[in-house]
Coordinates of N, CA and C and ligand atoms in Angstrom, one line a residue:
M276 N 82.7 100.3 102.2 CA 83.4 101.3 103.0 C 83.5 102.6 102.2
T277 N 83.6 103.7 103.0 CA 83.7 105.0 102.4 C 85.0 105.7 102.8
I278 N 85.6 106.3 101.7 CA 86.8 107.1 101.9 C 86.5 108.5 101.5
T279 N 86.9 109.5 102.3 CA 86.6 110.9 102.0 C 87.9 111.5 101.5
F280 N 87.8 112.1 100.3 CA 88.9 112.9 99.8 C 88.5 114.3 99.9
V281 N 89.5 115.2 100.3 CA 89.2 116.6 100.4 C 90.1 117.2 99.3
D282 N 89.4 117.8 98.3 CA 90.2 118.3 97.1 C 90.9 119.6 97.4
P283 N 91.7 120.1 96.5 CA 92.6 121.3 96.8 C 91.7 122.5 97.1
R284 N 90.5 122.5 96.8 CA 89.6 123.7 97.1 C 88.8 123.5 98.4
G285 N 89.1 122.4 99.1 CA 88.4 122.1 100.4 C 87.1 121.4 100.2
Q286 N 86.8 120.9 99.1 CA 85.5 120.2 98.9 C 85.7 118.7 99.2
A287 N 84.8 118.2 100.0 CA 84.9 116.8 100.4 C 84.2 115.9 99.4
I288 N 84.8 114.9 98.9 CA 84.3 113.9 98.0 C 84.3 112.5 98.6
A289 N 83.1 111.9 98.8 CA 83.1 110.6 99.4 C 83.2 109.6 98.3
A290 N 84.0 108.6 98.4 CA 84.2 107.5 97.5 C 83.9 106.2 98.1
T291 N 83.2 105.3 97.4 CA 82.9 104.0 97.9 C 84.1 103.1 97.5
A292 N 84.6 102.2 98.4 CA 85.7 101.4 98.1 C 85.5 100.0 98.8
Q293 N 86.3 99.1 98.4 CA 86.3 97.7 99.0 C 87.6 97.5 99.7
P294 N 87.6 96.7 100.8 CA 88.9 96.3 101.3 C 89.8 95.6 100.3
G295 N 91.0 96.0 100.3 CA 91.9 95.5 99.2 C 92.1 96.4 98.1
D296 N 91.2 97.4 98.0 CA 91.4 98.4 96.9 C 92.6 99.3 97.3
N297 N 93.2 99.8 96.2 CA 94.4 100.7 96.4 C 93.9 102.2 96.5
L298 N 94.4 102.9 97.5 CA 93.9 104.3 97.7 C 94.1 105.2 96.5
L299 N 95.2 105.0 95.8 CA 95.4 105.8 94.6 C 94.3 105.6 93.5
R300 N 94.0 104.3 93.3 CA 93.0 103.9 92.3 C 91.6 104.4 92.7
V301 N 91.3 104.3 94.0 CA 90.0 104.8 94.5 C 89.9 106.3 94.2
G302 N 91.0 107.1 94.5 CA 91.0 108.5 94.3 C 90.8 108.9 92.8
Q303 N 91.6 108.1 92.0 CA 91.5 108.4 90.5 C 90.1 108.1 90.0
A304 N 89.5 107.0 90.5 CA 88.1 106.6 90.0 C 87.1 107.7 90.5
A305 N 87.4 108.4 91.6 CA 86.5 109.4 92.1 C 86.8 110.7 91.4
G306 N 87.7 110.8 90.5 CA 88.0 112.0 89.7 C 88.9 113.0 90.4
L307 N 89.6 112.6 91.4 CA 90.6 113.5 92.1 C 91.8 113.7 91.2
P308 N 92.5 114.8 91.4 CA 93.7 115.1 90.6 C 94.9 114.4 91.1
L309 N 94.9 113.1 91.1 CA 96.1 112.2 91.5 C 96.7 111.6 90.3
E310 N 97.8 112.1 89.9 CA 98.4 111.6 88.6 C 98.9 110.2 88.6
G311 N 99.7 109.9 89.6 CA 100.1 108.5 89.7 C 100.9 108.0 88.6
T312 N 101.9 108.9 88.1 CA 102.6 108.6 86.9 C 103.3 107.3 86.8
C313 N 103.9 106.8 87.9 CA 104.7 105.6 87.9 C 103.8 104.4 88.2
E314 N 102.5 104.6 88.4 CA 101.6 103.5 88.7 C 102.0 102.6 89.8
G315 N 102.5 103.2 90.9 CA 102.7 102.5 92.2 C 104.1 102.0 92.3
Q316 N 105.0 102.4 91.4 CA 106.4 101.9 91.5 C 107.3 102.7 92.4
M317 N 106.7 103.7 93.1 CA 107.4 104.6 94.0 C 108.6 105.3 93.3
A318 N 108.2 105.8 92.2 CA 109.2 106.5 91.4 C 108.8 107.9 90.9
C319 N 107.7 108.4 91.5 CA 107.2 109.7 91.0 C 106.7 110.7 92.1
S320 N 106.0 110.2 93.1 CA 105.4 111.0 94.2 C 104.2 111.9 93.7
T321 N 103.7 111.7 92.5 CA 102.5 112.4 92.1 C 101.2 111.9 92.6
C322 N 101.3 110.8 93.5 CA 100.2 110.3 94.1 C 100.1 110.7 95.6
H323 N 100.9 111.8 95.9 CA 101.0 112.3 97.3 C 99.6 112.7 97.8
V324 N 99.3 112.3 99.1 CA 98.1 112.8 99.8 C 98.5 113.1 101.2
I325 N 97.7 113.9 101.9 CA 98.0 114.3 103.3 C 96.8 113.6 104.1
V326 N 97.2 112.6 104.9 CA 96.3 111.9 105.7 C 95.8 112.7 106.8
A327 N 94.5 112.7 107.1 CA 93.9 113.4 108.3 C 94.7 113.0 109.5
A328 N 95.0 113.9 110.4 CA 95.9 113.6 111.5 C 95.4 112.5 112.4
E329 N 94.0 112.4 112.6 CA 93.5 111.4 113.4 C 93.6 110.0 112.8
W330 N 93.9 109.9 111.5 CA 94.0 108.7 110.9 C 95.5 108.2 110.7
F331 N 96.4 109.1 110.7 CA 97.7 108.9 110.3 C 98.3 107.7 111.1
D332 N 98.2 107.7 112.4 CA 98.8 106.7 113.2 C 98.1 105.3 113.1
R333 N 96.9 105.3 112.5 CA 96.2 104.1 112.4 C 96.6 103.3 111.1
L334 N 97.4 103.9 110.3 CA 97.8 103.3 109.0 C 99.2 102.6 109.3
A335 N 99.5 101.6 108.5 CA 100.8 101.0 108.6 C 101.8 102.0 108.2
S336 N 103.0 101.9 108.9 CA 104.0 102.9 108.6 C 104.5 102.9 107.2
A337 N 105.0 104.0 106.7 CA 105.6 104.1 105.4 C 107.0 103.4 105.4
S338 N 107.3 102.7 104.3 CA 108.6 102.1 104.1 C 109.7 103.2 103.9
D339 N 110.9 102.8 104.1 CA 112.0 103.8 103.8 C 112.0 104.3 102.4
E340 N 111.6 103.4 101.5 CA 111.6 103.9 100.1 C 110.5 104.9 99.9
E341 N 109.3 104.7 100.6 CA 108.3 105.7 100.5 C 108.7 107.0 101.1
E342 N 109.3 106.9 102.3 CA 109.8 108.2 102.9 C 110.8 108.9 102.0
D343 N 111.6 108.2 101.3 CA 112.6 108.8 100.4 C 111.9 109.6 99.3
M344 N 110.9 108.9 98.7 CA 110.2 109.5 97.6 C 109.3 110.7 98.0
L345 N 108.8 110.6 99.3 CA 108.0 111.8 99.8 C 108.9 113.0 99.9
D346 N 110.2 112.9 100.0 CA 111.1 114.1 100.1 C 111.0 114.9 98.8
F347 N 110.5 114.3 97.7 CA 110.5 115.0 96.4 C 109.1 115.5 96.2
A348 N 108.1 115.2 97.0 CA 106.7 115.6 96.8 C 106.6 117.1 97.2
A349 N 105.7 117.8 96.4 CA 105.5 119.2 96.7 C 104.5 119.3 97.9
G350 N 104.8 120.3 98.8 CA 103.8 120.5 99.9 C 103.7 119.4 100.9
V351 N 104.8 118.8 101.2 CA 104.8 117.6 102.2 C 104.5 118.1 103.6
R352 N 103.7 117.4 104.3 CA 103.3 117.7 105.7 C 103.7 116.4 106.5
R353 N 103.5 116.6 107.8 CA 103.9 115.5 108.7 C 103.1 114.2 108.4
T354 N 101.9 114.3 108.0 CA 101.1 113.1 107.7 C 101.0 112.8 106.2
S355 N 102.0 113.2 105.5 CA 102.0 112.9 104.0 C 102.2 111.4 103.8
R356 N 101.6 110.9 102.8 CA 101.8 109.5 102.3 C 101.7 109.5 100.8
L357 N 102.2 108.4 100.3 CA 102.0 108.1 98.8 C 100.8 107.2 98.8
S358 N 99.8 107.7 98.1 CA 98.5 106.9 98.1 C 98.6 105.6 97.4
C359 N 99.6 105.4 96.5 CA 99.8 104.1 95.8 C 100.3 103.1 96.7
Q360 N 100.8 103.5 97.9 CA 101.3 102.5 98.8 C 100.3 102.1 99.9
I361 N 99.1 102.6 99.8 CA 98.1 102.3 100.8 C 97.0 101.4 100.2
D362 N 97.0 100.2 100.7 CA 95.9 99.2 100.3 C 94.9 99.2 101.5
L363 N 93.6 99.4 101.1 CA 92.6 99.6 102.1 C 92.3 98.3 102.9
T364 N 92.0 98.4 104.2 CA 91.5 97.3 105.0 C 90.2 97.8 105.6
D365 N 89.5 96.8 106.2 CA 88.2 97.1 106.8 C 88.3 98.2 107.9
A366 N 89.5 98.2 108.5 CA 89.7 99.2 109.6 C 89.8 100.6 109.1
M367 N 89.9 100.8 107.8 CA 90.1 102.1 107.2 C 88.8 102.7 106.8
D368 N 87.7 102.1 107.1 CA 86.4 102.7 106.7 C 86.2 104.0 107.4
G369 N 86.0 105.1 106.6 CA 85.9 106.4 107.1 C 87.1 107.2 107.0
L370 N 88.2 106.6 106.4 CA 89.4 107.3 106.2 C 89.2 108.7 105.5
V371 N 90.0 109.7 106.0 CA 89.9 111.0 105.3 C 91.3 111.4 104.9
V372 N 91.5 111.7 103.6 CA 92.8 112.2 103.1 C 92.6 113.5 102.3
N373 N 93.6 114.4 102.4 CA 93.5 115.6 101.7 C 94.4 115.6 100.4
I374 N 94.0 116.2 99.4 CA 94.8 116.3 98.2 C 95.6 117.6 98.3
P375 N 96.9 117.6 98.3 CA 97.6 118.8 98.5 C 97.3 119.9 97.5
P376 N 97.2 121.2 97.9 CA 97.0 122.3 97.0 C 98.0 122.3 95.9
E377 N 99.2 121.9 96.2 CA 100.3 121.9 95.2 C 100.1 120.8 94.1
S378 N 99.2 119.9 94.4 CA 99.0 118.8 93.4 C 98.5 119.4 92.1
S379 N 99.1 118.9 91.0 CA 98.6 119.2 89.7 C 98.6 117.9 88.9
D380 N 97.6 117.8 88.1 CA 97.5 116.6 87.3 C 97.8 116.9 85.9
A381 N 98.9 116.4 85.4 CA 99.3 116.7 84.0 C 98.3 116.2 83.0
R382 N 97.5 115.2 83.4 CA 96.5 114.7 82.4 C 95.4 115.7 82.1
R383 N 95.3 116.7 83.0 CA 94.2 117.7 82.8 C 94.7 119.0 82.2
M384 N 96.0 119.1 81.9 CA 96.5 120.3 81.4 C 96.4 120.4 79.8
Ligands
FES267 FE1 104.3 107.0 91.7 FE2 102.8 106.5 93.9 S1 102.2 106.5 91.8 S2 104.9 107.0 93.7

């Protein structure tokens, strides 16, 4: 399956993934600036992505904990999610997510 990440400069990067893979890990493996400081513990929001509008309603809803943590993310939009909380399924083949322009990866500084 293919996941498309659109980086902060608007460049689309297609990543190959398997069902069961975690969206944060797939993005990091593809070289996207997703820091993921807390490694999926919902304690950082540095894995924030903006899901393409046509895909947002097709994903399982965010938990209350995820919604709370998104409040701290920079550049939050209506379709924002924490990528560490999204495990891929067959139905997500072709998913498109945007990396927020506000995103910065401390590992690259
Ligand atoms: Fe920290 Fe997702 S990696 S909330």
